[in-house]
mmCIF file with all atom_site columns, C-alpha atoms (C1' of nucleotides) in Angstrom:
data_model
loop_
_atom_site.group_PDB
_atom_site.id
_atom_site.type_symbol
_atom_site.label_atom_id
_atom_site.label_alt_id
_atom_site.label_comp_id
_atom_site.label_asym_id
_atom_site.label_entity_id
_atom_site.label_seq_id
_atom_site.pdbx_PDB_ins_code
_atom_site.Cartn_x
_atom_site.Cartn_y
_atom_site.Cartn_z
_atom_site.occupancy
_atom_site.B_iso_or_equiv
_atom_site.pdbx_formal_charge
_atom_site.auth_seq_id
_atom_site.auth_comp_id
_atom_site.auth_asym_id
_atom_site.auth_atom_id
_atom_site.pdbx_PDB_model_num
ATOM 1   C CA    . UNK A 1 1   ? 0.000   0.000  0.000   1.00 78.00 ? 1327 UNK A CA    1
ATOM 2   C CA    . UNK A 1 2   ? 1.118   3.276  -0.776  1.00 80.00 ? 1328 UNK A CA    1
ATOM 3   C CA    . UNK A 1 3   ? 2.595   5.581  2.111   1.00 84.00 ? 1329 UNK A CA    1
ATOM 4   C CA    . UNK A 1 4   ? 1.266   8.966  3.177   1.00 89.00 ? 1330 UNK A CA    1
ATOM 5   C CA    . UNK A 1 5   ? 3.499   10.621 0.595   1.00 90.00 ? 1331 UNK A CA    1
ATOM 6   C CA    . UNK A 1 6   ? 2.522   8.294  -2.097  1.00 91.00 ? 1332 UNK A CA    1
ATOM 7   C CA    . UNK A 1 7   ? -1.362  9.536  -1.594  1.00 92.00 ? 1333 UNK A CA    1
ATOM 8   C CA    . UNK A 1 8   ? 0.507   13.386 -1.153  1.00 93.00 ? 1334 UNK A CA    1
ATOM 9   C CA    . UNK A 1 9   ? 2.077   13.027 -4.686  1.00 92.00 ? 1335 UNK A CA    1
ATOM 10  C CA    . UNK A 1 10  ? -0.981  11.538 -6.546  1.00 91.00 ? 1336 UNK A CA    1
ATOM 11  C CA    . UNK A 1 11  ? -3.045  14.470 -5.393  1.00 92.00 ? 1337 UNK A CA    1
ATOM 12  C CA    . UNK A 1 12  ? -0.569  17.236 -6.395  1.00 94.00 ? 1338 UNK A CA    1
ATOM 13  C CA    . UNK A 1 13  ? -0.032  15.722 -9.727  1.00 93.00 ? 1339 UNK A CA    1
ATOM 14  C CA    . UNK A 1 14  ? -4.276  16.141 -10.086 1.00 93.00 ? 1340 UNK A CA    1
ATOM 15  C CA    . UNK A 1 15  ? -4.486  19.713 -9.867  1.00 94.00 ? 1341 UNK A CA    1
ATOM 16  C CA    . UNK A 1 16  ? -5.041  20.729 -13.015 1.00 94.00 ? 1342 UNK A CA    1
ATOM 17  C CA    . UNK A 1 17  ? -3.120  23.937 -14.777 1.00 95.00 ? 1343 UNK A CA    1
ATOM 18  C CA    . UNK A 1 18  ? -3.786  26.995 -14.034 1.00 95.00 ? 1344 UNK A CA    1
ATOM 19  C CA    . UNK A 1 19  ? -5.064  26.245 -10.525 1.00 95.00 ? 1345 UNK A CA    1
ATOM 20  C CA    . UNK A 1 20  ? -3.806  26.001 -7.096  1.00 95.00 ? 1346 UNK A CA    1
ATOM 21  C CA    . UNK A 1 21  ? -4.152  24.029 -3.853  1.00 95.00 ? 1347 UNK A CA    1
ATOM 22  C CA    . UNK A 1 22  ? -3.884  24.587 -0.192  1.00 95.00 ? 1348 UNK A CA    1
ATOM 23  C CA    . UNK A 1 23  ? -1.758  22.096 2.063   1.00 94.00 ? 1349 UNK A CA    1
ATOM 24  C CA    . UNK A 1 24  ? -5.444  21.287 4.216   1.00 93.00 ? 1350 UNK A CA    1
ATOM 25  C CA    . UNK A 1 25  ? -7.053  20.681 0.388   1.00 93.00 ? 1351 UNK A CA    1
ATOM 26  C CA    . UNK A 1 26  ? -4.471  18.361 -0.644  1.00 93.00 ? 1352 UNK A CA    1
ATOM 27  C CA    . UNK A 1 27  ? -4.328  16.937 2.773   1.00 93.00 ? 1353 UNK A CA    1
ATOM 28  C CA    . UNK A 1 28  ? -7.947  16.053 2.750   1.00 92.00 ? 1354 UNK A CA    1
ATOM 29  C CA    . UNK A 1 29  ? -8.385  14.654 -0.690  1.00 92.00 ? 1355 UNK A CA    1
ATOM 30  C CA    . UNK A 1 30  ? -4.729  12.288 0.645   1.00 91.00 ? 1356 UNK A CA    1
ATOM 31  C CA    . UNK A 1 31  ? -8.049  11.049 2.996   1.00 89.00 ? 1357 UNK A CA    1
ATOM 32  C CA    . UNK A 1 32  ? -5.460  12.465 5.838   1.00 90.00 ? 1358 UNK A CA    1
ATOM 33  C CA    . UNK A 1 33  ? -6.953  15.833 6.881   1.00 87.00 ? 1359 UNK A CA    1
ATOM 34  C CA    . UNK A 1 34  ? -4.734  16.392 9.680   1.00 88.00 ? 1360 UNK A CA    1
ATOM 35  C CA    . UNK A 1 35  ? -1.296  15.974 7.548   1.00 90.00 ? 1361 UNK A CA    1
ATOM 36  C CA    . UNK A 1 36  ? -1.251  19.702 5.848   1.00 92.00 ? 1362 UNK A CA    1
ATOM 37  C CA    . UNK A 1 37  ? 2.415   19.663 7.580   1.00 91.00 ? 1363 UNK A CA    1
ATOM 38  C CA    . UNK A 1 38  ? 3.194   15.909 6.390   1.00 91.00 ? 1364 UNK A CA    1
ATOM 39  C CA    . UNK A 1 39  ? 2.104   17.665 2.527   1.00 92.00 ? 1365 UNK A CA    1
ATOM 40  C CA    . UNK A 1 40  ? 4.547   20.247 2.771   1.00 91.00 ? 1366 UNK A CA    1
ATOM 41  C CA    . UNK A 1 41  ? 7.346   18.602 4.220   1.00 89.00 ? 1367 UNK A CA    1
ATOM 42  C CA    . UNK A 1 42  ? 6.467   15.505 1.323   1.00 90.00 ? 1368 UNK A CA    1
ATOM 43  C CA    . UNK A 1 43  ? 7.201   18.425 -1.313  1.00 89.00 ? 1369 UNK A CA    1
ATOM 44  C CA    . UNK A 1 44  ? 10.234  19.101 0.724   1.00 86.00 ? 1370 UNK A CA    1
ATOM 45  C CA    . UNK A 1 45  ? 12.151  16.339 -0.266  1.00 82.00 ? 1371 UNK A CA    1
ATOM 46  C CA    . UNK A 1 46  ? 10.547  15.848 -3.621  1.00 77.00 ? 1372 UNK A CA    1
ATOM 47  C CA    . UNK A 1 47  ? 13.375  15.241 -6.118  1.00 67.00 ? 1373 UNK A CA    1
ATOM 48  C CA    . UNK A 1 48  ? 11.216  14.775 -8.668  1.00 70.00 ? 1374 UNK A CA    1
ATOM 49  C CA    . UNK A 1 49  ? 10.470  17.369 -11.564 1.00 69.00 ? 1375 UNK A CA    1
ATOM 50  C CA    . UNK A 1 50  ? 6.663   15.280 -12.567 1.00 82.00 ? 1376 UNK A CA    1
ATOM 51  C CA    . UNK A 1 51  ? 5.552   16.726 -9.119  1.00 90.00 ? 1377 UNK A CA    1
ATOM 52  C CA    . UNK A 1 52  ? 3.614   20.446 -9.355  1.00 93.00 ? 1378 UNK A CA    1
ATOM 53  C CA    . UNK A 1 53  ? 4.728   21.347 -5.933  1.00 92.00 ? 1379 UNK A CA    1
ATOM 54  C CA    . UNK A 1 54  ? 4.657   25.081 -7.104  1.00 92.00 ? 1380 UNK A CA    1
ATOM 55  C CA    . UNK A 1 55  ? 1.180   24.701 -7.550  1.00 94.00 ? 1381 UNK A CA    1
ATOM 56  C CA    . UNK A 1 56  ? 0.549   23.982 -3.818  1.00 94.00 ? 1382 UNK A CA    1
ATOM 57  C CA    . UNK A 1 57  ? 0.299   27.164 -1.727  1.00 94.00 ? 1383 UNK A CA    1
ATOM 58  C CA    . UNK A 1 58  ? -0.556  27.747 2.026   1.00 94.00 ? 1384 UNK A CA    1
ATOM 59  C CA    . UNK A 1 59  ? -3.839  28.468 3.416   1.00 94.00 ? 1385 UNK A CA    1
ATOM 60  C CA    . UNK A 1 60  ? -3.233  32.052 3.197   1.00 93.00 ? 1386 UNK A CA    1
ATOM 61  C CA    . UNK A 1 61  ? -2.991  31.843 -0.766  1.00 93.00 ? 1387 UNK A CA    1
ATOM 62  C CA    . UNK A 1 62  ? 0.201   32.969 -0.230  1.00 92.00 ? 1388 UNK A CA    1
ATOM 63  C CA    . UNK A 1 63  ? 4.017   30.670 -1.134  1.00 92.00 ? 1389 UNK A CA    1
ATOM 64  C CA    . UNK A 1 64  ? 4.993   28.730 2.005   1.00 89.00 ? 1390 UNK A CA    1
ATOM 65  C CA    . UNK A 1 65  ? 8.943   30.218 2.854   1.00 72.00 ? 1391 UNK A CA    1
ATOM 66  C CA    . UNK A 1 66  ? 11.073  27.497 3.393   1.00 73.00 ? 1392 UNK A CA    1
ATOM 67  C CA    . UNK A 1 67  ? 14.704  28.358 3.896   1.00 65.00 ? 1393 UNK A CA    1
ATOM 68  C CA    . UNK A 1 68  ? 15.188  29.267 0.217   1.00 73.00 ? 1394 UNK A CA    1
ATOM 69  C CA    . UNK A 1 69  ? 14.214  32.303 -1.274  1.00 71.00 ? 1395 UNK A CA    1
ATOM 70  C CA    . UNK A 1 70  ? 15.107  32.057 -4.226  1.00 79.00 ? 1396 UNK A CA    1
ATOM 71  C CA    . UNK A 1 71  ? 13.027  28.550 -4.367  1.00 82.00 ? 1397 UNK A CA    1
ATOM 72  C CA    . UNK A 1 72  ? 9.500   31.198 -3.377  1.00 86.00 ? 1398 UNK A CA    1
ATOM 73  C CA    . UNK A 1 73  ? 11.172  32.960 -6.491  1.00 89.00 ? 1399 UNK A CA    1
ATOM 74  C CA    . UNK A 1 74  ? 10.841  30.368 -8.400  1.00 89.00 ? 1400 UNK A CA    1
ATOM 75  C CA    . UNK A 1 75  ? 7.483   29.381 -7.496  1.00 91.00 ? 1401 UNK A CA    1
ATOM 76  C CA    . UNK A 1 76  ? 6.065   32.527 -8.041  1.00 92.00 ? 1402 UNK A CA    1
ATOM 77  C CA    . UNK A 1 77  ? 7.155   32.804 -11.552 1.00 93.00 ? 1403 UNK A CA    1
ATOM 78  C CA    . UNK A 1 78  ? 6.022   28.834 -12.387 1.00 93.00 ? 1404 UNK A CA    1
ATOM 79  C CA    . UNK A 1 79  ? 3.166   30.160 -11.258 1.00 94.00 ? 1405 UNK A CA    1
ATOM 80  C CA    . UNK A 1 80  ? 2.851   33.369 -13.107 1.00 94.00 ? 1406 UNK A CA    1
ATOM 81  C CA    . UNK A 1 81  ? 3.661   31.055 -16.365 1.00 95.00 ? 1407 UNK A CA    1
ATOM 82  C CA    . UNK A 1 82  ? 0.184   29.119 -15.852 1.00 95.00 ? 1408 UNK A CA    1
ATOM 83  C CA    . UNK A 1 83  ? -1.556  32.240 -15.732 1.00 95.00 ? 1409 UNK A CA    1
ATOM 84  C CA    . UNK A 1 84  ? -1.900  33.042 -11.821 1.00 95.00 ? 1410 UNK A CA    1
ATOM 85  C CA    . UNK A 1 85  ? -1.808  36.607 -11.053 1.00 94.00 ? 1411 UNK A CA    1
ATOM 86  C CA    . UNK A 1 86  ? -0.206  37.589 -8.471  1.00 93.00 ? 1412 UNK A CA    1
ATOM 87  C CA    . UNK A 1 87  ? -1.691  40.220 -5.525  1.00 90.00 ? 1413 UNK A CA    1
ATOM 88  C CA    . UNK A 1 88  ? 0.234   43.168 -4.526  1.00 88.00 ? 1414 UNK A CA    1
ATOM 89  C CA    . UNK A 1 89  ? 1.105   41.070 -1.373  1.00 86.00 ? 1415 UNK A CA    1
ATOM 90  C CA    . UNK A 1 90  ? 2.785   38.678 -3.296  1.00 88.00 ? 1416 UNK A CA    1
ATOM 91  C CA    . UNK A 1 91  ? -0.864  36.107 -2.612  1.00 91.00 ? 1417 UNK A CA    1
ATOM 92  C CA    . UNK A 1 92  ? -3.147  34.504 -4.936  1.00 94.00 ? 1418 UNK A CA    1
ATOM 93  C CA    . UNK A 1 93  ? -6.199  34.776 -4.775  1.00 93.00 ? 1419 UNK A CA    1
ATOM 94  C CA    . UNK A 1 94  ? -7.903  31.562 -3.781  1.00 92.00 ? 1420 UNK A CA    1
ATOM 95  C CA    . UNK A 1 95  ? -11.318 32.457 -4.257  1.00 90.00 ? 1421 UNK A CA    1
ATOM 96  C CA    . UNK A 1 96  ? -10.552 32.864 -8.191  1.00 93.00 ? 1422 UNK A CA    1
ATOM 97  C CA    . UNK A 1 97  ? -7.515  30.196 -8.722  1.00 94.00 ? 1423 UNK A CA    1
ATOM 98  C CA    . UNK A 1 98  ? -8.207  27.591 -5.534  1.00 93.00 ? 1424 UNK A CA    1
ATOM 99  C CA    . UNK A 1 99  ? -8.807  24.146 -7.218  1.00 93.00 ? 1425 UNK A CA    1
ATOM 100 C CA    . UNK A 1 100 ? -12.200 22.619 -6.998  1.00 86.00 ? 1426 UNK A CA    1
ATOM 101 C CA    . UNK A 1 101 ? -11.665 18.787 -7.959  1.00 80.00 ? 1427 UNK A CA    1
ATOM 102 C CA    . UNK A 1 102 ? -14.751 17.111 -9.259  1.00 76.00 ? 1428 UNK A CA    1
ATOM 103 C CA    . UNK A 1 103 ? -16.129 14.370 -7.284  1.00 55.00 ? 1429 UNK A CA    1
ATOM 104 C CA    . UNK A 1 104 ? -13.263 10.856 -8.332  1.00 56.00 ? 1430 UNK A CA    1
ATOM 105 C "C1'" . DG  B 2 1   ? 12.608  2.533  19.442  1.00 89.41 ? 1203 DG  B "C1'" 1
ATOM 106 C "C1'" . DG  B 2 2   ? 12.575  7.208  21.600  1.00 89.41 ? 1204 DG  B "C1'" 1
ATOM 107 C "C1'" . DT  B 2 3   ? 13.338  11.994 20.023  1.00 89.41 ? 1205 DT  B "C1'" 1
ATOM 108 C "C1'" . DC  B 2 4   ? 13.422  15.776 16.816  1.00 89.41 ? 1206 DC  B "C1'" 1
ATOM 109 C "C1'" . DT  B 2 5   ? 11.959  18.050 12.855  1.00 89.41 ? 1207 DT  B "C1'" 1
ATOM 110 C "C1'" . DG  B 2 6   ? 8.881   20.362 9.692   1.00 89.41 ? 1208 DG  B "C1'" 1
ATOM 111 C "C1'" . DA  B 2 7   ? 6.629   23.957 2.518   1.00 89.41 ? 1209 DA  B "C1'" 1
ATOM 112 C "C1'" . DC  B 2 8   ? 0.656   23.843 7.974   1.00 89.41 ? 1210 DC  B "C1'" 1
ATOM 113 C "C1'" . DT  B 2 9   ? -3.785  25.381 10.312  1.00 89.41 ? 1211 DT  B "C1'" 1
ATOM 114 C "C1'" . DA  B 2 10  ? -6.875  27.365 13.341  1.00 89.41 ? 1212 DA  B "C1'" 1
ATOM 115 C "C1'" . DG  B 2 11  ? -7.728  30.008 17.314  1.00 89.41 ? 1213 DG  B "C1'" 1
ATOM 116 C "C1'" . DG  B 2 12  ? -6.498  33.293 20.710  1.00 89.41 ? 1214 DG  B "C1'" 1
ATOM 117 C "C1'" . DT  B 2 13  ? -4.075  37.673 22.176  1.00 89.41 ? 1215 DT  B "C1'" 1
ATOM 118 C "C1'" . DA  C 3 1   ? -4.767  43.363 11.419  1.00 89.41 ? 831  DA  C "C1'" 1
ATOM 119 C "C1'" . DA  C 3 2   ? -0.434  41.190 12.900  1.00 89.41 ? 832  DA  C "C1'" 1
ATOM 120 C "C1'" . DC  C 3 3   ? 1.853   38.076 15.941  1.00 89.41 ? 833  DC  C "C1'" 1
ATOM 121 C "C1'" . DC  C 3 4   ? 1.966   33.961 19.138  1.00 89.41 ? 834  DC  C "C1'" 1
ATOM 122 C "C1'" . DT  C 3 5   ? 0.685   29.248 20.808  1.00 89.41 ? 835  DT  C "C1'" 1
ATOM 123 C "C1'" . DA  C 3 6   ? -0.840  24.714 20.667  1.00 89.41 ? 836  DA  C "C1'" 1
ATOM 124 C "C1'" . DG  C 3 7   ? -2.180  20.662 18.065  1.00 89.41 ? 837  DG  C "C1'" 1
ATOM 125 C "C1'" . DC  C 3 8   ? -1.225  17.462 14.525  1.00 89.41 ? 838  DC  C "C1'" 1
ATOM 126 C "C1'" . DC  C 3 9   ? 1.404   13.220 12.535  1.00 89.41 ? 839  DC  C "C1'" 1
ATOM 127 C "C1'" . DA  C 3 10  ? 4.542   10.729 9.388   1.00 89.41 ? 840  DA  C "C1'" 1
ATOM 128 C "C1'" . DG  C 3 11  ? 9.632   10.378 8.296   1.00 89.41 ? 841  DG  C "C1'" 1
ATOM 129 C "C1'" . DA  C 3 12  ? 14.641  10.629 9.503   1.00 89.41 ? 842  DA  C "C1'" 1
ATOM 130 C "C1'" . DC  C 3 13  ? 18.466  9.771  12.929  1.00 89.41 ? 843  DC  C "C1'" 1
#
DNA sequence: GGTCTGACTAGGT
DNA sequence: AACCTAGCCAGAC
């Protein structure tokens, strides 16, 4: 059976482009509502470039830190390439981009 | 096999 | 509205 991140990477691979999801979301749809930290720290030691770990975003609708910069940097502008706008906080705006996946 | 860590979240101050 | 605290749980050492 797969393991926690197994279920973690099969979600983020579903959202579709142009659309984002919150650790919870993806959490929830894993069927492990209580792991939004387990999500993040999965993408954490992706290696893997099949992943769309830029397209998963805190609850805020704002780019979790980490300890790299230049890897929020990088986020933002994958992001920016699938047609996510940007607010003048440097947040998305979850209401218009958050991903609604249809019922599986 | 106990302890520490961590891309989170929600609630309170 | 911004900052702080506690809760949560699966990996890595």
């Amino acid at each position: 059976m797969p393991s926690t991140y197994e279920k973690i990477y099969s979600i983020v691979k579903k959202i579709p482009y142009g659309h984002v999801a919150t650790y919870g979301q993806i959490a929830k749809l894993a069927g492990i509502p209580r792991h939004a930290r387990q999500v993040g720290y999965a993408l954490s030691t992706l290696n893997n470039d099949e992943t769309p770990w830029h397209r998963v975003i805190n609850a805020k609708g704002e780019i979790s830190g980490r300890s790299n910069p230049d890897f929020v940097h990088l986020q933002r502008m994958l992001l920016e390439e699938e047609g996510i706008i940007f607010g003048n906080d440097s947040r998305i705006p979850l209401e218009k981009y958050c991903w609604k996946p249809e019922k599986s």
